[in-house]
CSV table of C-alpha atoms (C1' of nucleotides) in Angstrom, one decimal:
chain,number,residue,atom,x,y,z
A,9,MET,CA,-15.2,-46.4,-8.5
A,10,THR,CA,-13.8,-46.0,-11.8
A,11,SER,CA,-16.5,-45.7,-15.0
A,12,SER,CA,-19.1,-47.5,-14.3
A,13,ARG,CA,-21.0,-47.8,-17.0
A,14,SER,CA,-24.3,-46.2,-17.5
A,15,TRP,CA,-25.6,-45.4,-13.6
A,16,ARG,CA,-26.7,-42.3,-12.0
A,17,SER,CA,-22.8,-40.7,-13.3
A,18,GLU,CA,-24.4,-38.6,-15.1
A,19,GLU,CA,-25.5,-37.2,-12.6
A,20,VAL,CA,-22.0,-37.1,-10.4
A,21,ALA,CA,-21.2,-35.4,-12.3
A,22,ARG,CA,-23.4,-32.4,-12.6
A,23,ASN,CA,-23.5,-32.6,-8.8
A,24,ASP,CA,-19.8,-32.0,-9.3
A,25,ARG,CA,-19.3,-29.1,-11.9
A,26,ALA,CA,-22.4,-27.7,-9.9
A,27,LEU,CA,-20.3,-27.8,-6.6
A,28,LEU,CA,-17.4,-26.0,-8.8
A,29,ARG,CA,-19.9,-23.4,-9.7
A,30,ALA,CA,-21.7,-22.5,-6.2
A,31,ALA,CA,-18.0,-22.6,-4.7
A,32,ARG,CA,-16.9,-19.7,-6.2
A,33,GLU,CA,-20.0,-18.1,-5.9
A,34,VAL,CA,-20.1,-18.2,-2.3
A,35,LEU,CA,-16.0,-17.6,-1.7
A,36,ALA,CA,-16.8,-14.7,-4.2
A,37,VAL,CA,-19.4,-13.2,-1.6
A,38,ASP,CA,-18.8,-14.8,2.1
A,39,GLY,CA,-14.7,-14.5,1.1
A,40,VAL,CA,-12.4,-17.0,3.4
A,41,HIS,CA,-15.5,-17.2,5.6
A,42,ALA,CA,-17.8,-19.4,3.4
A,43,SER,CA,-19.2,-22.2,5.8
A,44,VAL,CA,-19.3,-25.6,3.3
A,45,ALA,CA,-23.0,-25.6,4.3
A,46,SER,CA,-23.9,-22.6,2.4
A,47,ILE,CA,-21.9,-24.1,-0.8
A,48,ALA,CA,-23.7,-27.6,-0.5
A,49,ALA,CA,-27.0,-25.4,-0.1
A,50,ARG,CA,-26.8,-23.3,-2.9
A,51,ALA,CA,-25.3,-26.1,-5.5
A,52,GLY,CA,-28.5,-27.6,-4.2
A,53,VAL,CA,-27.2,-30.9,-2.8
A,54,GLY,CA,-26.3,-32.3,0.8
A,55,VAL,CA,-23.4,-31.3,2.6
A,56,GLY,CA,-22.6,-35.1,2.7
A,57,SER,CA,-22.1,-35.1,-0.6
A,58,LEU,CA,-20.1,-32.4,-0.8
A,59,TYR,CA,-17.8,-34.3,1.3
A,60,ARG,CA,-17.3,-37.8,-0.5
A,61,ARG,CA,-16.3,-35.8,-3.3
A,62,TYR,CA,-13.7,-33.2,-1.1
A,63,ARG,CA,-12.2,-34.5,2.4
A,64,THR,CA,-11.7,-30.8,3.4
A,65,LYS,CA,-13.7,-28.1,2.8
A,66,GLN,CA,-9.4,-26.8,1.6
A,67,GLU,CA,-9.0,-29.3,-1.2
A,68,LEU,CA,-12.2,-27.3,-2.6
A,69,PHE,CA,-11.0,-24.9,-2.5
A,70,GLN,CA,-7.3,-26.1,-3.9
A,71,ARG,CA,-9.4,-28.3,-6.6
A,72,LEU,CA,-11.0,-24.6,-7.6
A,73,CYS,CA,-7.6,-23.0,-7.2
A,74,LEU,CA,-6.2,-25.0,-9.8
A,75,ILE,CA,-9.5,-24.9,-12.6
A,76,ALA,CA,-8.9,-21.6,-12.4
A,77,LEU,CA,-5.3,-21.4,-13.2
A,78,ARG,CA,-6.1,-24.1,-16.0
A,79,GLU,CA,-8.6,-21.3,-17.5
A,80,TYR,CA,-6.4,-18.4,-16.7
A,81,LEU,CA,-3.6,-20.3,-18.7
A,82,ASP,CA,-6.1,-20.9,-21.5
A,83,ALA,CA,-7.4,-18.3,-21.9
A,84,ALA,CA,-4.3,-16.5,-22.4
A,85,THR,CA,-2.8,-19.5,-25.3
A,86,GLU,CA,-6.8,-18.4,-27.4
A,87,GLY,CA,-5.8,-14.7,-27.1
A,88,LEU,CA,-2.3,-15.4,-28.2
A,89,ALA,CA,-4.1,-18.2,-31.0
A,90,MET,CA,-5.7,-15.2,-32.2
A,91,ASP,CA,-4.5,-12.2,-35.4
A,92,ASP,CA,-5.3,-9.1,-34.4
A,93,PRO,CA,-3.0,-8.3,-31.5
A,94,TRP,CA,-5.9,-6.4,-29.6
A,95,GLU,CA,-8.4,-9.1,-30.0
A,96,GLY,CA,-6.5,-11.4,-29.1
A,97,LEU,CA,-6.0,-9.5,-25.6
A,98,MET,CA,-9.4,-8.3,-24.9
A,99,HIS,CA,-10.3,-12.0,-25.3
A,100,TYR,CA,-7.9,-12.7,-23.1
A,101,ALA,CA,-8.7,-10.6,-20.3
A,102,MET,CA,-12.4,-10.6,-20.0
A,103,ALA,CA,-12.1,-14.6,-20.3
A,104,SER,CA,-10.2,-14.3,-17.1
A,105,ILE,CA,-12.1,-12.0,-16.0
A,106,ARG,CA,-14.9,-14.2,-16.0
A,107,SER,CA,-12.7,-16.8,-14.7
A,108,GLY,CA,-12.7,-15.3,-11.8
A,109,PRO,CA,-9.1,-15.4,-11.1
A,110,GLY,CA,-10.7,-12.1,-8.2
A,111,SER,CA,-13.1,-14.0,-6.7
A,112,LEU,CA,-10.5,-16.4,-6.0
A,113,ALA,CA,-7.7,-14.2,-3.7
A,114,PRO,CA,-9.6,-14.0,-0.4
A,115,VAL,CA,-8.1,-18.0,-0.7
A,116,ALA,CA,-5.0,-17.1,-2.3
A,117,GLY,CA,-1.9,-17.9,0.3
A,118,THR,CA,-4.2,-19.7,2.8
A,119,PHE,CA,-1.8,-22.9,1.4
A,120,GLU,CA,1.1,-24.2,-0.7
A,121,PRO,CA,0.0,-24.8,-4.0
A,122,THR,CA,1.3,-27.6,-5.6
A,123,ASP,CA,3.9,-28.2,-8.9
A,124,GLU,CA,1.4,-28.0,-11.0
A,125,MET,CA,-0.4,-24.5,-10.0
A,126,THR,CA,2.7,-23.0,-9.6
A,127,ASP,CA,3.8,-24.8,-13.5
A,128,LEU,CA,0.6,-23.7,-14.3
A,129,ALA,CA,0.9,-19.2,-13.4
A,130,GLU,CA,4.7,-19.7,-15.1
A,131,GLN,CA,2.9,-20.9,-17.9
A,132,GLY,CA,0.3,-17.9,-17.8
A,133,ASP,CA,3.0,-15.8,-17.2
A,134,ARG,CA,4.2,-16.4,-19.5
A,135,ALA,CA,2.2,-16.4,-22.4
A,136,VAL,CA,0.2,-12.9,-20.6
A,137,ALA,CA,4.1,-11.0,-20.9
A,138,ARG,CA,3.7,-12.5,-24.7
A,139,LEU,CA,0.2,-11.3,-25.7
A,140,VAL,CA,0.9,-7.6,-23.6
A,141,GLU,CA,4.8,-7.5,-25.8
A,142,ARG,CA,2.3,-7.8,-29.0
A,143,ALA,CA,0.3,-5.8,-28.2
A,144,HIS,CA,2.4,-3.1,-27.6
A,145,GLN,CA,4.0,-3.6,-30.6
A,146,ALA,CA,1.4,-3.5,-32.8
A,147,LYS,CA,0.9,0.4,-30.9
A,148,VAL,CA,-2.4,-0.8,-29.9
A,149,LEU,CA,-1.7,-0.8,-26.8
A,150,ARG,CA,-1.0,2.9,-24.9
A,151,ALA,CA,2.8,2.8,-23.8
A,152,GLY,CA,3.5,1.5,-20.2
A,153,VAL,CA,1.2,-0.6,-19.3
A,154,THR,CA,2.6,-3.9,-17.7
A,155,PRO,CA,1.9,-7.7,-17.5
A,156,VAL,CA,0.9,-6.4,-13.8
A,157,ASP,CA,-0.6,-2.6,-13.9
A,158,LEU,CA,-3.5,-5.6,-16.6
A,159,GLU,CA,-3.4,-8.7,-14.4
A,160,LEU,CA,-4.0,-6.2,-11.3
A,161,LEU,CA,-7.0,-3.9,-13.2
A,162,ILE,CA,-8.3,-8.2,-13.6
A,163,GLU,CA,-8.5,-8.3,-10.8
A,164,GLN,CA,-9.7,-5.7,-10.4
A,165,LEU,CA,-12.8,-6.0,-12.2
A,166,SER,CA,-13.2,-9.6,-11.7
A,167,LYS,CA,-15.5,-8.9,-8.8
A,168,SER,CA,-19.0,-7.9,-9.0
A,169,PRO,CA,-20.4,-6.0,-5.9
A,170,LEU,CA,-23.5,-5.8,-7.2
A,171,GLN,CA,-24.5,-8.5,-8.5
A,172,GLU,CA,-23.2,-10.0,-5.4
A,173,GLN,CA,-25.4,-7.7,-3.7
A,174,LEU,CA,-28.7,-9.4,-5.6
A,175,GLN,CA,-28.0,-12.1,-5.0
A,176,ARG,CA,-27.4,-11.9,-1.3
A,177,GLN,CA,-31.5,-10.0,-1.8
A,178,GLY,CA,-32.4,-11.9,-4.1
A,179,ARG,CA,-34.3,-9.6,-6.2
A,180,THR,CA,-33.9,-12.3,-9.0
A,181,GLU,CA,-36.4,-8.4,-11.7
A,182,LEU,CA,-33.1,-7.0,-11.6
A,183,TYR,CA,-29.2,-9.7,-12.4
A,184,ASP,CA,-30.1,-8.8,-15.8
A,185,ALA,CA,-29.9,-5.0,-15.9
A,186,ALA,CA,-26.5,-5.8,-13.4
A,187,ARG,CA,-24.7,-8.0,-16.2
A,188,ASN,CA,-25.8,-5.5,-18.5
A,189,ALA,CA,-24.3,-2.8,-16.4
A,190,ARG,CA,-20.8,-4.9,-15.1
A,191,GLU,CA,-20.3,-5.2,-19.3
A,192,ARG,CA,-20.6,-1.7,-19.6
A,193,VAL,CA,-18.2,-0.8,-16.7
A,194,ILE,CA,-15.9,-3.6,-18.1
A,195,ALA,CA,-15.6,-2.0,-21.1
A,196,ILE,CA,-15.4,1.5,-19.8
A,197,ALA,CA,-12.7,0.1,-17.3
A,198,LEU,CA,-10.7,-2.2,-20.3
A,199,ASP,CA,-10.3,1.1,-23.2
A,200,GLY,CA,-8.6,2.4,-20.7
A,201,LEU,CA,-5.6,0.6,-22.6
A,202,ARG,CA,-6.1,1.7,-25.6
A,203,ALA,CA,-3.9,3.5,-27.6
A,204,VAL,CA,-6.4,4.6,-29.8
A,205,PRO,CA,-9.7,6.3,-28.6
A,206,ALA,CA,-12.5,3.8,-27.8
A,207,GLY,CA,-15.5,3.2,-30.4
A,208,PRO,CA,-19.5,4.2,-28.3
A,209,VAL,CA,-20.2,1.7,-25.0
A,210,PRO,CA,-21.2,-1.1,-25.6
A,211,GLY,CA,-25.2,-1.9,-23.9
A,212,GLN,CA,-27.9,-0.8,-22.9
A,213,PRO,CA,-27.5,2.8,-20.3
A,214,PRO,CA,-28.1,1.2,-17.0
A,215,GLY,CA,-31.0,2.3,-15.4
A,216,TYR,CA,-31.0,5.0,-12.5
A,217,GLU,CA,-33.3,1.9,-9.0
A,218,LEU,CA,-30.7,0.0,-9.9
A,219,PHE,CA,-27.9,2.0,-7.8
A,220,ALA,CA,-30.5,3.5,-5.2
A,221,MET,CA,-31.7,0.1,-3.9
A,222,ARG,CA,-28.5,-0.7,-2.5
A,223,TRP,CA,-29.8,1.5,0.3
A,224,VAL,CA,-32.5,-0.2,0.9
A,225,PRO,CA,-33.3,-3.8,3.4
A,226,PRO,CA,-34.7,-6.2,0.7
A,227,ALA,CA,-38.8,-6.3,0.8
A,228,GLY,CA,-39.7,-9.7,1.0
A,229,GLY,CA,-37.4,-10.6,4.0
A,230,ALA,CA,-34.9,-13.2,1.7
A,231,GLN,CA,-31.3,-12.4,2.6
A,232,GLN,CA,-28.3,-14.4,3.2
A,233,SER,CA,-28.7,-17.6,0.9
A,234,GLU,CA,-31.7,-20.0,1.0
B,13,MET,CA,0.6,1.7,27.4
B,14,THR,CA,-1.7,5.3,26.7
B,15,SER,CA,0.7,8.0,27.6
B,16,SER,CA,-0.8,11.9,27.7
B,17,ARG,CA,0.6,14.1,29.0
B,18,SER,CA,-3.3,16.5,29.8
B,19,TRP,CA,-6.6,15.0,29.4
B,20,ARG,CA,-7.6,11.6,27.9
B,21,SER,CA,-10.3,14.1,25.7
B,22,GLU,CA,-7.6,13.5,23.0
B,23,GLU,CA,-7.3,10.8,23.4
B,24,VAL,CA,-10.6,9.8,23.2
B,25,ALA,CA,-11.1,11.8,19.3
B,26,ARG,CA,-7.9,10.0,18.5
B,27,ASN,CA,-9.6,6.0,19.8
B,28,ASP,CA,-13.1,6.8,17.8
B,29,ARG,CA,-10.9,8.3,15.0
B,30,ALA,CA,-8.9,5.1,14.9
B,31,LEU,CA,-12.1,3.3,15.6
B,32,LEU,CA,-13.4,4.8,12.3
B,33,ARG,CA,-11.3,3.8,10.4
B,34,ALA,CA,-10.1,-0.1,11.7
B,35,ALA,CA,-13.3,-0.3,10.9
B,36,ARG,CA,-13.4,0.7,7.2
B,37,GLU,CA,-10.7,-1.8,6.8
B,38,VAL,CA,-11.4,-4.8,8.3
B,39,LEU,CA,-14.5,-4.3,7.1
B,40,ALA,CA,-13.4,-3.9,3.3
B,41,VAL,CA,-11.7,-7.2,4.0
B,42,ASP,CA,-14.3,-9.4,6.3
B,43,GLY,CA,-17.1,-8.1,4.5
B,44,VAL,CA,-21.0,-8.3,6.2
B,45,HIS,CA,-19.1,-11.0,9.0
B,46,ALA,CA,-16.6,-9.5,10.6
B,47,SER,CA,-15.9,-9.4,13.6
B,48,VAL,CA,-15.9,-6.4,16.2
B,49,ALA,CA,-13.2,-8.1,18.3
B,50,SER,CA,-10.8,-7.8,14.9
B,51,ILE,CA,-12.7,-3.9,14.3
B,52,ALA,CA,-11.0,-3.2,18.5
B,53,ALA,CA,-8.1,-5.0,17.6
B,54,ARG,CA,-6.3,-3.5,15.2
B,55,ALA,CA,-8.2,0.0,16.4
B,56,GLY,CA,-5.6,-0.7,19.0
B,57,VAL,CA,-8.3,-0.4,21.8
B,58,GLY,CA,-10.4,-3.1,23.4
B,59,VAL,CA,-14.0,-4.2,23.0
B,60,GLY,CA,-15.4,-2.7,25.7
B,61,SER,CA,-14.1,1.0,24.7
B,62,LEU,CA,-16.2,-0.2,21.5
B,63,TYR,CA,-19.4,-0.6,22.9
B,64,ARG,CA,-19.3,2.6,24.9
B,65,ARG,CA,-19.2,4.9,21.5
B,66,TYR,CA,-21.5,3.0,19.4
B,67,ARG,CA,-24.0,0.6,22.0
B,68,THR,CA,-24.3,-2.3,18.9
B,69,LYS,CA,-22.3,-3.3,16.2
B,70,GLN,CA,-25.2,-1.8,13.6
B,71,GLU,CA,-25.1,1.2,15.0
B,72,LEU,CA,-21.0,1.8,14.3
B,73,PHE,CA,-21.9,0.7,10.4
B,74,GLN,CA,-24.7,3.0,10.2
B,75,ARG,CA,-22.2,5.5,11.9
B,76,LEU,CA,-19.6,4.5,9.1
B,77,CYS,CA,-22.2,4.8,6.5
B,78,LEU,CA,-23.4,8.0,6.9
B,79,ILE,CA,-19.9,9.2,7.3
B,80,ALA,CA,-18.5,7.6,4.1
B,81,LEU,CA,-22.1,9.2,2.4
B,82,ARG,CA,-20.8,12.6,3.9
B,83,GLU,CA,-17.6,12.6,2.1
B,84,TYR,CA,-19.4,11.4,-1.4
B,85,LEU,CA,-21.7,14.8,-1.2
B,86,ASP,CA,-17.8,16.6,-0.7
B,87,ALA,CA,-16.9,15.3,-3.1
B,88,ALA,CA,-19.3,15.6,-5.4
B,89,THR,CA,-19.5,19.3,-4.8
B,90,GLU,CA,-15.8,20.2,-4.7
B,91,GLY,CA,-15.5,18.5,-7.7
B,92,LEU,CA,-18.4,20.6,-9.5
B,93,ALA,CA,-16.7,24.2,-7.4
B,94,MET,CA,-14.0,23.5,-9.8
B,95,ASP,CA,-13.5,25.2,-13.0
B,96,ASP,CA,-12.3,22.5,-15.6
B,97,PRO,CA,-15.3,19.6,-16.2
B,98,TRP,CA,-12.9,16.7,-17.0
B,99,GLU,CA,-11.2,17.1,-13.5
B,100,GLY,CA,-14.0,18.0,-11.5
B,101,LEU,CA,-14.6,14.7,-12.8
B,102,MET,CA,-12.1,13.6,-11.3
B,103,HIS,CA,-11.9,14.8,-8.1
B,104,TYR,CA,-14.7,13.4,-7.6
B,105,ALA,CA,-14.0,9.9,-8.5
B,106,MET,CA,-10.8,9.7,-6.9
B,107,ALA,CA,-12.3,11.4,-3.9
B,108,SER,CA,-15.6,8.9,-3.9
B,109,ILE,CA,-13.0,5.4,-4.1
B,110,ARG,CA,-10.5,7.1,-1.9
B,111,SER,CA,-13.7,7.1,1.3
B,112,GLY,CA,-14.9,4.0,-0.1
B,113,PRO,CA,-18.9,3.5,-0.6
B,114,GLY,CA,-17.8,0.5,-2.4
B,115,SER,CA,-15.7,-1.1,0.3
B,116,LEU,CA,-19.9,-0.3,2.5
B,117,ALA,CA,-21.5,-3.0,0.1
B,118,PRO,CA,-21.8,-5.7,2.4
B,119,VAL,CA,-23.5,-4.0,4.4
B,120,ALA,CA,-25.8,-2.2,1.8
B,121,GLY,CA,-29.5,-3.1,2.7
B,122,THR,CA,-28.7,-4.9,5.8
B,123,PHE,CA,-30.9,-1.4,8.1
B,124,GLU,CA,-33.4,0.7,6.9
B,125,PRO,CA,-31.2,4.1,5.9
B,126,THR,CA,-32.7,7.2,7.7
B,127,ASP,CA,-33.6,10.7,6.2
B,128,GLU,CA,-30.2,12.0,6.5
B,129,MET,CA,-29.3,9.4,5.0
B,130,THR,CA,-31.1,9.5,1.7
B,131,ASP,CA,-31.4,12.9,1.5
B,132,LEU,CA,-27.5,13.1,1.8
B,133,ALA,CA,-27.9,10.0,-1.5
B,134,GLU,CA,-30.1,11.9,-3.0
B,135,GLN,CA,-28.0,15.9,-2.8
B,136,GLY,CA,-24.9,13.6,-3.9
B,137,ASP,CA,-26.8,11.8,-6.5
B,138,ARG,CA,-27.9,15.4,-8.2
B,139,ALA,CA,-24.4,16.8,-8.3
B,140,VAL,CA,-22.7,13.6,-10.1
B,141,ALA,CA,-25.6,14.6,-12.1
B,142,ARG,CA,-24.5,18.0,-12.8
B,143,LEU,CA,-21.0,16.7,-13.6
B,144,VAL,CA,-21.3,14.2,-15.6
B,145,GLU,CA,-23.7,16.4,-17.9
B,146,ARG,CA,-21.1,19.4,-17.7
B,147,ALA,CA,-18.6,16.9,-19.2
B,148,HIS,CA,-20.5,15.9,-21.3
B,149,GLN,CA,-21.0,19.2,-23.0
B,150,ALA,CA,-17.5,19.7,-22.3
B,151,LYS,CA,-17.4,17.1,-24.7
B,152,VAL,CA,-14.2,15.3,-22.4
B,153,LEU,CA,-16.3,13.2,-20.9
B,154,ARG,CA,-17.1,9.6,-23.8
B,155,ALA,CA,-20.3,9.9,-25.1
B,156,GLY,CA,-22.8,7.2,-23.6
B,157,VAL,CA,-21.3,7.3,-20.2
B,158,THR,CA,-24.4,7.5,-17.8
B,159,PRO,CA,-23.7,9.0,-13.8
B,160,VAL,CA,-24.6,5.4,-12.9
B,161,ASP,CA,-22.1,3.6,-15.0
B,162,LEU,CA,-19.5,6.5,-13.4
B,163,GLU,CA,-20.8,5.0,-9.7
B,164,LEU,CA,-20.9,2.2,-10.6
B,165,LEU,CA,-17.3,2.1,-12.1
B,166,ILE,CA,-16.5,3.4,-8.9
B,167,GLU,CA,-17.7,1.3,-6.3
B,168,GLN,CA,-15.1,-1.3,-8.9
B,169,LEU,CA,-12.2,0.3,-8.5
B,170,SER,CA,-13.1,0.9,-4.6
B,171,LYS,CA,-11.9,-2.3,-3.3
B,172,SER,CA,-8.2,-3.5,-3.4
B,173,PRO,CA,-8.0,-6.8,-3.2
B,174,LEU,CA,-3.9,-6.9,-3.5
B,175,GLN,CA,-4.4,-4.5,-0.3
B,176,GLU,CA,-6.3,-6.4,1.2
B,177,GLN,CA,-4.2,-9.9,1.0
B,178,LEU,CA,-1.3,-8.0,1.7
B,179,GLN,CA,-2.3,-6.2,5.2
B,180,ARG,CA,-4.2,-9.6,6.2
B,181,GLN,CA,-0.6,-11.2,5.8
B,182,GLY,CA,0.9,-8.4,7.5
B,183,ARG,CA,4.0,-8.0,4.5
B,184,THR,CA,4.2,-4.3,5.6
B,185,GLU,CA,7.0,-4.2,2.7
B,186,LEU,CA,5.8,-3.9,0.1
B,187,TYR,CA,2.3,-1.5,1.3
B,188,ASP,CA,4.2,1.4,-1.0
B,189,ALA,CA,4.8,-1.0,-4.4
B,190,ALA,CA,0.9,-1.6,-4.1
B,191,ARG,CA,-0.4,1.9,-3.3
B,192,ASN,CA,1.1,2.4,-6.0
B,193,ALA,CA,0.5,0.0,-8.6
B,194,ARG,CA,-3.7,0.6,-8.1
B,195,GLU,CA,-3.1,4.2,-8.5
B,196,ARG,CA,-2.0,3.1,-12.1
B,197,VAL,CA,-5.3,0.8,-12.5
B,198,ILE,CA,-7.3,3.7,-11.3
B,199,ALA,CA,-6.5,5.7,-13.9
B,200,ILE,CA,-5.9,3.1,-16.6
B,201,ALA,CA,-9.7,2.7,-15.6
B,202,LEU,CA,-10.9,5.9,-15.1
B,203,ASP,CA,-8.8,6.9,-18.5
B,204,GLY,CA,-11.7,4.6,-20.5
B,205,LEU,CA,-14.4,7.2,-19.6
B,206,ARG,CA,-12.4,9.6,-20.9
B,207,ALA,CA,-13.1,11.8,-24.8
B,208,VAL,CA,-9.2,11.9,-25.8
B,209,PRO,CA,-6.3,9.9,-25.3
B,210,ALA,CA,-4.9,9.7,-22.0
B,211,GLY,CA,-1.6,10.5,-21.4
B,212,PRO,CA,1.3,8.4,-20.5
B,213,VAL,CA,0.3,6.2,-17.7
B,214,PRO,CA,1.0,8.2,-14.3
B,215,GLY,CA,4.5,6.2,-11.5
B,216,GLN,CA,6.3,3.8,-11.2
B,217,PRO,CA,6.0,0.3,-13.3
B,218,PRO,CA,4.6,-2.0,-10.5
B,219,GLY,CA,6.7,-5.1,-10.2
B,220,TYR,CA,6.6,-8.1,-10.2
B,221,GLU,CA,7.1,-9.8,-7.6
B,222,LEU,CA,3.0,-7.9,-6.2
B,223,PHE,CA,2.1,-10.4,-8.1
B,224,ALA,CA,4.2,-13.5,-7.8
B,225,MET,CA,3.7,-13.3,-3.9
B,226,ARG,CA,-0.6,-13.6,-3.9
B,227,TRP,CA,0.0,-17.8,-4.1
B,228,VAL,CA,2.5,-18.4,-2.0
B,229,PRO,CA,1.7,-17.9,2.1
B,230,PRO,CA,3.2,-16.2,4.4
B,231,ALA,CA,6.4,-17.0,5.5
B,232,GLY,CA,7.0,-14.9,9.2
B,233,GLY,CA,3.4,-16.8,10.1
B,234,ALA,CA,1.3,-13.7,10.1
B,235,GLN,CA,-2.2,-13.8,9.5
B,236,GLN,CA,-5.1,-13.2,9.6
B,237,SER,CA,-6.7,-10.2,12.8
B,238,GLU,CA,-3.8,-8.5,14.7
C,2,DA,C1',-2.6,12.8,50.2
C,3,DC,C1',-6.1,10.5,48.9
C,4,DA,C1',-11.5,9.4,48.0
C,5,DG,C1',-14.1,9.9,43.9
C,6,DT,C1',-14.7,9.6,39.4
C,7,DT,C1',-14.0,8.2,34.5
C,8,DG,C1',-12.8,6.1,31.0
C,9,DC,C1',-9.7,2.0,29.1
C,10,DG,C1',-7.9,-2.7,28.4
C,11,DG,C1',-9.7,-7.5,28.2
C,12,DA,C1',-11.6,-12.4,30.4
C,13,DG,C1',-16.2,-14.2,30.7
C,14,DT,C1',-21.0,-15.6,28.9
C,15,DG,C1',-24.6,-17.5,26.3
C,16,DA,C1',-26.4,-18.5,22.1
C,17,DT,C1',-24.8,-19.4,17.8
C,18,DT,C1',-22.1,-20.8,13.6
C,19,DC,C1',-18.9,-23.5,12.2
C,20,DG,C1',-16.1,-27.9,9.6
C,21,DC,C1',-16.9,-32.3,9.6
C,22,DT,C1',-19.6,-37.4,10.9
C,23,DC,C1',-22.3,-40.6,10.7
C,24,DC,C1',-26.7,-42.9,10.2
C,25,DG,C1',-31.5,-43.9,7.7
C,26,DC,C1',-33.0,-43.6,3.5
C,27,DA,C1',-35.2,-44.3,-2.1
C,28,DA,C1',-33.0,-45.8,-6.3
C,29,DT,C1',-31.4,-49.2,-9.0
C,30,DT,C1',-28.2,-54.1,-9.4
C,31,DA,C1',-29.4,-58.7,-9.9
D,17,DT,C1',-36.7,-59.5,-2.6
D,18,DA,C1',-31.4,-58.8,-0.4
D,19,DA,C1',-27.8,-56.3,-1.8
D,20,DT,C1',-25.9,-52.2,-3.7
D,21,DT,C1',-25.0,-47.4,-3.7
D,22,DG,C1',-25.2,-42.4,-3.1
D,23,DC,C1',-28.4,-39.2,-1.2
D,24,DG,C1',-29.2,-35.6,2.3
D,25,DG,C1',-29.8,-33.0,6.1
D,26,DA,C1',-29.6,-34.3,12.0
D,27,DG,C1',-25.9,-33.9,15.0
D,28,DC,C1',-21.5,-33.4,17.4
D,29,DG,C1',-17.9,-30.6,20.2
D,30,DA,C1',-15.4,-26.2,19.0
D,31,DA,C1',-14.6,-22.4,17.3
D,32,DT,C1',-16.0,-18.0,17.1
D,33,DC,C1',-20.1,-14.5,18.1
D,34,DA,C1',-21.8,-10.4,19.7
D,35,DC,C1',-22.1,-8.8,24.3
D,36,DT,C1',-21.1,-8.1,28.6
D,37,DC,C1',-18.8,-6.2,33.7
D,38,DC,C1',-15.0,-5.3,36.5
D,39,DG,C1',-10.2,-4.4,38.3
D,40,DC,C1',-6.7,-0.6,37.6
D,41,DA,C1',-4.8,3.3,35.9
D,42,DA,C1',-4.9,8.2,34.7
D,43,DC,C1',-6.4,12.7,36.1
D,44,DT,C1',-9.6,16.3,39.6
D,45,DG,C1',-10.2,18.4,43.3
D,46,DT,C1',-9.9,19.6,48.2
DNA sequence: ACAGTTGCGGAGTGATTCGCTCCGCAATTA
DNA sequence: TAATTGCGGAGCGAATCACTCCGCAACTGT
């Protein structure tokens, strides 16, 4: 069961990645009530394959949190490794938003964290504190902003209600527009952290259909998962 | 349990308000899967009272959306009535965040909107467009920001993952700190819309316990609803 | 004082969905 | 061809869902 030469082990790994990605997406949309069936369906595997890898639903979520914490720490240390204080801070923020600790918020507090998890969290917090302090000393970060402010802002930006609704309704034709719009919103919000005025808003101005579509039920009838 | 000196009509109105408020809160936390039982419990009434006022769960949600749309339009027109373009814009943004159209996003698209709803939405959109245009002409709004950018930013800020988790775990002692922290985050993010640099971050710097508590399960054992 | 009215809380109900198990099957190996 | 291995998903008991119904308390008219 360890390392077999060349078998379908690569498909196994691929399935596992798909499973983790699907779990994070479904968790972001459905919250705590996310069902294992929908996770497996989104990953394109059967529930049997899910339960062969994770003995229970909670075990899968724990693994997810552990991975997110690792990405969180990595993002912070990478940011610290950068020379420019502001760029380092933004690297951390962007990566942290992307890895989505915010989307894991519904799971938080539902199980006792392992020692490894608390350890990773502490290391990450220390790195972020240094990141913030460095940016303050360079006068590029707005005065008064604390690490907690930054983390809460990141969490606030982690979710994407618009993209969630789009994928819930299966309107794939608007995915690109939604992603562009989301990047603009994130850029605007993060620029509120700047001590100096920001440049122009990046990307294309979003079309109006993104906002207008929200209230009308989907045409095709494709709702929920698959 | 119900002790009122005069006739119950005032209790009826009070129950109705509590019902609507509870519905919005539960909807924000649980999404589409919010159960009527949890809504009634949070409002402090029985499910029977809920169903006497709203024939079905969807009818309650529709009423909720209608109210949110009205508040949305009111906020925009009030903002337009103000003399200062930036203050008017911020008044709209704050009020819109508070009334929480973003927390209604999960319901959006699950039913056909009534004529009154589309009408309110169109009026509101026009008012917001004027609000944005006026702010641009006064050079107080960052160049390139469109009404859709603004609305999506507002939606992004409408949810409060931290407060949701706190109330899910029943940690009432941190409510004030969480509200303060949330106001700071909102202020920071909205300042990203400014053309000119912003002042200091309002409120007290948030304590670290707000972020540290997230991963440990609640001590008392009070979880979920009730 | 007392029958009538009104709105209340929540136990009960059938249908649905949940997490999870188990098994037939196809693909791979020897 | 026989053995092995991981796969998808039907199926299971338990839990939860939206919703109904009824006994009860608060209040009114006479």
